[in-house]
Short mmCIF file of C-alpha atoms in Angstrom, two decimals:
data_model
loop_
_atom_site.label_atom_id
_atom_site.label_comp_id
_atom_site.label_asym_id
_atom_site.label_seq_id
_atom_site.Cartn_x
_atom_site.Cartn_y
_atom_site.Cartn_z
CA UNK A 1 -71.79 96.74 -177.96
CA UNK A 2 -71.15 96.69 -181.56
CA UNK A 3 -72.15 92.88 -182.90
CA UNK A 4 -69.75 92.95 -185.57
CA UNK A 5 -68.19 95.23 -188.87
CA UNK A 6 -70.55 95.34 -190.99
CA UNK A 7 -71.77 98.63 -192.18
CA UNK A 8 -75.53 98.23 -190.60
CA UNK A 9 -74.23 96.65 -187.85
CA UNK A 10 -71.64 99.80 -186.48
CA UNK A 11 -72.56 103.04 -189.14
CA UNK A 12 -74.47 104.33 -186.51
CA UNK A 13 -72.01 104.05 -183.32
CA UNK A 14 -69.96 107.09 -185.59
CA UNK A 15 -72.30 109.79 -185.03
CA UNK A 16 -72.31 108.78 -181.56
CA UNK A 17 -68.92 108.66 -181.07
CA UNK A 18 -68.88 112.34 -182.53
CA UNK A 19 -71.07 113.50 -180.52
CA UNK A 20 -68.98 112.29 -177.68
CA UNK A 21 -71.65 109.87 -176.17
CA UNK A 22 -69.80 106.63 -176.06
CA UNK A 23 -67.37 105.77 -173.01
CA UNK A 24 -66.24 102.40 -174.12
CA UNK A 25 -66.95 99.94 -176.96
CA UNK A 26 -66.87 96.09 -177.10
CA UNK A 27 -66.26 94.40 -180.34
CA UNK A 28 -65.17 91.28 -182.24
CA UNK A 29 -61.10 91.02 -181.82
CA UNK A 30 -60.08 93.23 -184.46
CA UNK A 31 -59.58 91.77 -188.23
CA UNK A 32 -56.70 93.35 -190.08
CA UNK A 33 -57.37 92.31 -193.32
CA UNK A 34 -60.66 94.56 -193.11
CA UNK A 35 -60.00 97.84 -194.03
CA UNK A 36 -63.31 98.90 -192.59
CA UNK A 37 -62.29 97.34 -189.54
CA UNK A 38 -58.98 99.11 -189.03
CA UNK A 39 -60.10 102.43 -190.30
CA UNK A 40 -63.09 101.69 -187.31
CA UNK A 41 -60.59 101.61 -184.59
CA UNK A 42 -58.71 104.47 -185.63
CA UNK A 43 -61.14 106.66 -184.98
CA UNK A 44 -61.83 105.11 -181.59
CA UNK A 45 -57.83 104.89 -181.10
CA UNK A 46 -58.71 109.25 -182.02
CA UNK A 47 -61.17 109.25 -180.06
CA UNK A 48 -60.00 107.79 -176.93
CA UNK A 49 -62.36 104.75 -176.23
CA UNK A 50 -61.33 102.18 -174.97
CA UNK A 51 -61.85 98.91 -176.86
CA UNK A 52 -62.65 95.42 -175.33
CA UNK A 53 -63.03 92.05 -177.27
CA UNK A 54 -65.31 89.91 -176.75
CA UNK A 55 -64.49 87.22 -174.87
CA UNK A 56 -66.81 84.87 -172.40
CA UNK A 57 -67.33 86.57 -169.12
CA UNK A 58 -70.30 88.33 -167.05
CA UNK A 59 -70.49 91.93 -166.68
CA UNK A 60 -72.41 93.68 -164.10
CA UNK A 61 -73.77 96.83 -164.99
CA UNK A 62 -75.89 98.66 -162.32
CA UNK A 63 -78.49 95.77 -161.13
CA UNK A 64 -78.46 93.85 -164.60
CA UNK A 65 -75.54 91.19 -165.86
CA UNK A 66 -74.51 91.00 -169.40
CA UNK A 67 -73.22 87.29 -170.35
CA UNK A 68 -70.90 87.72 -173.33
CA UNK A 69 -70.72 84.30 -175.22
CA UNK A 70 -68.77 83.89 -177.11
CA UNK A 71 -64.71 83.76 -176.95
CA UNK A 72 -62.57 86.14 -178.95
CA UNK A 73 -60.48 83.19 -179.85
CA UNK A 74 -62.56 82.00 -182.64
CA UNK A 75 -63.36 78.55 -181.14
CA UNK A 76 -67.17 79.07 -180.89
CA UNK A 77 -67.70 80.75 -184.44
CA UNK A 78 -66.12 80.42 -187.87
CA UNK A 79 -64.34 82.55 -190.55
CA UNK A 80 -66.99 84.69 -191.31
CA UNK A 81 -67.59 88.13 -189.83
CA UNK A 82 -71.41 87.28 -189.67
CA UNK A 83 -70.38 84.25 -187.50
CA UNK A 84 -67.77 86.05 -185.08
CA UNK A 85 -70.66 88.07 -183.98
CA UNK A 86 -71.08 88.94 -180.29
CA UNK A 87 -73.76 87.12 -178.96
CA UNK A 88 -74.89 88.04 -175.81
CA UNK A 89 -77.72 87.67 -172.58
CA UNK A 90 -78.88 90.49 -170.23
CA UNK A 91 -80.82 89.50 -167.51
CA UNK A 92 -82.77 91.79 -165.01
CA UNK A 93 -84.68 90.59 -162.37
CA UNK A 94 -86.65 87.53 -164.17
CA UNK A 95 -86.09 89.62 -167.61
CA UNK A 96 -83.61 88.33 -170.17
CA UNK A 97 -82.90 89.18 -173.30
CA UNK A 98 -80.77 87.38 -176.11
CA UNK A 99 -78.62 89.43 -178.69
CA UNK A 100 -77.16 87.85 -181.61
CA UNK A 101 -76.16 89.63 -184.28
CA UNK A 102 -75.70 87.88 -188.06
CA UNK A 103 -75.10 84.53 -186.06
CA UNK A 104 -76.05 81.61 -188.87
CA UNK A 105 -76.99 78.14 -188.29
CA UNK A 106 -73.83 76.87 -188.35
CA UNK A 107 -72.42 78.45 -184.88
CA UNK A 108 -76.23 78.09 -183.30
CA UNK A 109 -75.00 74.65 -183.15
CA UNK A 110 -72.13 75.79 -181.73
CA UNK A 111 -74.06 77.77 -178.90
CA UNK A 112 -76.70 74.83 -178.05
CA UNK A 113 -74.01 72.33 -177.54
CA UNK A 114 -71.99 74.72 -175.09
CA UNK A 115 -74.97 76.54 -173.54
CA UNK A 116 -78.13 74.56 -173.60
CA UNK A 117 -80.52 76.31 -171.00
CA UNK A 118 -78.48 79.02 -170.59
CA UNK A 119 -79.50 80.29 -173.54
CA UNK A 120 -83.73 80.70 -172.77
CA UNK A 121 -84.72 84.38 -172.82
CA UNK A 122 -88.16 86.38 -172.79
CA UNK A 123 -87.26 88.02 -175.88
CA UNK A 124 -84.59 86.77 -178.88
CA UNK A 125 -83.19 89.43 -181.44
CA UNK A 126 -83.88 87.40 -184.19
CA UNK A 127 -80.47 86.75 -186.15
CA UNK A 128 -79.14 88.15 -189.36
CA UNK A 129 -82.53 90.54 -189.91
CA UNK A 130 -84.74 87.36 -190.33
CA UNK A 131 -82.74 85.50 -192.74
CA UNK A 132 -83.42 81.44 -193.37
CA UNK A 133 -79.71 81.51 -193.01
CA UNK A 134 -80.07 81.70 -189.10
CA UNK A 135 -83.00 80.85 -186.61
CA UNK A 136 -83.16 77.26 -187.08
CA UNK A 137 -85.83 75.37 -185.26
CA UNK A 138 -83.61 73.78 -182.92
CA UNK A 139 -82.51 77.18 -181.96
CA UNK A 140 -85.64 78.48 -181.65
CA UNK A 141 -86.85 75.43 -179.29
CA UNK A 142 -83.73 75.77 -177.21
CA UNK A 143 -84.43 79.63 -176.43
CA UNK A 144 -87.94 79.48 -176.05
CA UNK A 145 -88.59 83.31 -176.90
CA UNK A 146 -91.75 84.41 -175.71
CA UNK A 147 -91.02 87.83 -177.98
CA UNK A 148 -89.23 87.93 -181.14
CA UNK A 149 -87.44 91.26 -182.10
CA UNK A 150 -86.71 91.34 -186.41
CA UNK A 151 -84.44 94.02 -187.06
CA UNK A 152 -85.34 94.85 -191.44
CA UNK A 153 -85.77 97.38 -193.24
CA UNK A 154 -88.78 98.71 -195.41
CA UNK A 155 -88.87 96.90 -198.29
CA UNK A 156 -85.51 96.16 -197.61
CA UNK A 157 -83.22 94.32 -201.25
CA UNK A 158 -83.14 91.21 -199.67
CA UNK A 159 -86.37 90.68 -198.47
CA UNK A 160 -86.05 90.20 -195.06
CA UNK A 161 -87.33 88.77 -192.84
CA UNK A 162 -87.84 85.25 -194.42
CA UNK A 163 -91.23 83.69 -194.81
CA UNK A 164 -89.64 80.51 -193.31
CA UNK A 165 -89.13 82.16 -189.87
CA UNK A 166 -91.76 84.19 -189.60
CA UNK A 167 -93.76 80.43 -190.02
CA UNK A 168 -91.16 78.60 -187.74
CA UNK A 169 -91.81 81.61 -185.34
CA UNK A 170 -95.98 81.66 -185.29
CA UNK A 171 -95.72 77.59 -184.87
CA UNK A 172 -93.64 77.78 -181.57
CA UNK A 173 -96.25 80.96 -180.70
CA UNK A 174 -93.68 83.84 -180.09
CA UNK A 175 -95.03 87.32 -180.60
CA UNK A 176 -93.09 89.27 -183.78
CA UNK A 177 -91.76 92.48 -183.24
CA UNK A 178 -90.83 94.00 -186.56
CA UNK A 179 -89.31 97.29 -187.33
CA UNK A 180 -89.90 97.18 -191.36
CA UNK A 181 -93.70 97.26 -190.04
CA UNK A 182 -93.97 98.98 -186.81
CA UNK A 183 -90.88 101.04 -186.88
CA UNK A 184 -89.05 101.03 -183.46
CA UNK A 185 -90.06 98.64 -181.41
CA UNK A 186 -89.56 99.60 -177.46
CA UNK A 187 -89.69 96.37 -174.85
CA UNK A 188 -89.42 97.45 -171.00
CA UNK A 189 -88.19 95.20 -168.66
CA UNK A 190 -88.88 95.95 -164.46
CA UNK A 191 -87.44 92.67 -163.55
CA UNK A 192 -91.10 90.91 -163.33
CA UNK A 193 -92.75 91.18 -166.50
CA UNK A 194 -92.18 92.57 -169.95
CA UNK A 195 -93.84 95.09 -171.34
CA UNK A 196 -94.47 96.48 -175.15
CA UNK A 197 -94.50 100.70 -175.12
CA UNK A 198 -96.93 101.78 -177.95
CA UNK A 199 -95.04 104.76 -178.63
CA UNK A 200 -97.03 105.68 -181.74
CA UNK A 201 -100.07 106.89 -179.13
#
């Protein structure tokens, strides 16, 4: 599940893909004014995977279901590629995570009005690497994360993640997971509880 075409977003699906460890790929619907877009799915169209847009549906995979939300026909996001993002929910058992790319504020809106309650998960990947662009309060509230993954690099240019989440974050008492700070961070699910693995050890 690639979120969307930006370089930090699908870089790392190549090497996977040429190592012949990816069966299928879903994607936003494919924008042909990007060239990095169109040279992307000529390699998979090379490769043989098979591509799927996102689009809202369920998918079952083994005893999980992944809830793909938003629709590949634009209405539920806006011109920008951070905005098209796939957002999506797994659930396990009780578990349930929410994924949601570079989402900003703008198409949160979007999201609450359309999903409400469907959207609270245990754990939220925390938009757009932390940025004040995404995450807003009402967002927050509406998810009710008890864990909050933040995808940013080590003294990363743009000097994510933003002091304004991280604060919005400790008032609604969600635990941070960082990776510019802990490095990976691993969260099992077993359908009843979650649980952190301290890998370091």
């Amino acid at each position: 599940f690639i979120s969307h075409i930006d370089s930090d977003h699908y870089m790392g699906s190549l090497s996977l893909i040429k190592e012949g460890r990816i069966g299928k790929i879903y994607k936003p619907k494919l924008d042909s004014a990007k060239s990095n877009d169109l040279n992307f799915e000529k390699i998979l169209l090379r490769n043989r995977i098979p591509v799927n847009y996102y689009s809202q549906r369920a998918i079952k995979i083994g005893n999980s279901k992944v809830y793909l939300l938003n629709n590949s026909d634009g209405t539920i996001s806006s011109e920008t590629s951070n905005d098209a993002s796939g957002v999506m929910k797994i659930v396990y058992g009780n578990n349930s995570i929410l994924f949601t790319g570079d989402a900003g504020v703008k198409v949160e809106k979007n999201y609450i009005r359309k999903y409400g309650r469907l959207l609270r998960s245990d754990v939220l990947k925390i938009a757009h690497h932390g940025s004040r662009t995404s995450s807003s309060m009402k967002f927050l509230e509406c998810v009710a994360p008890r864990y909050a993954l933040i995808s940013a690099g080590v003294k990363n240019k743009f000097r994510h993640p933003s002091k304004e989440i991280l604060a919005r974050l400790k008032q609604l008492n969600v635990k941070i997971l960082r990776t510019d700070s802990a490095g990976a961070n691993l969260v099992v699910f077993d359908g009843y509880q979650i649980n952190e693995v301290k890998w370091r050890n």
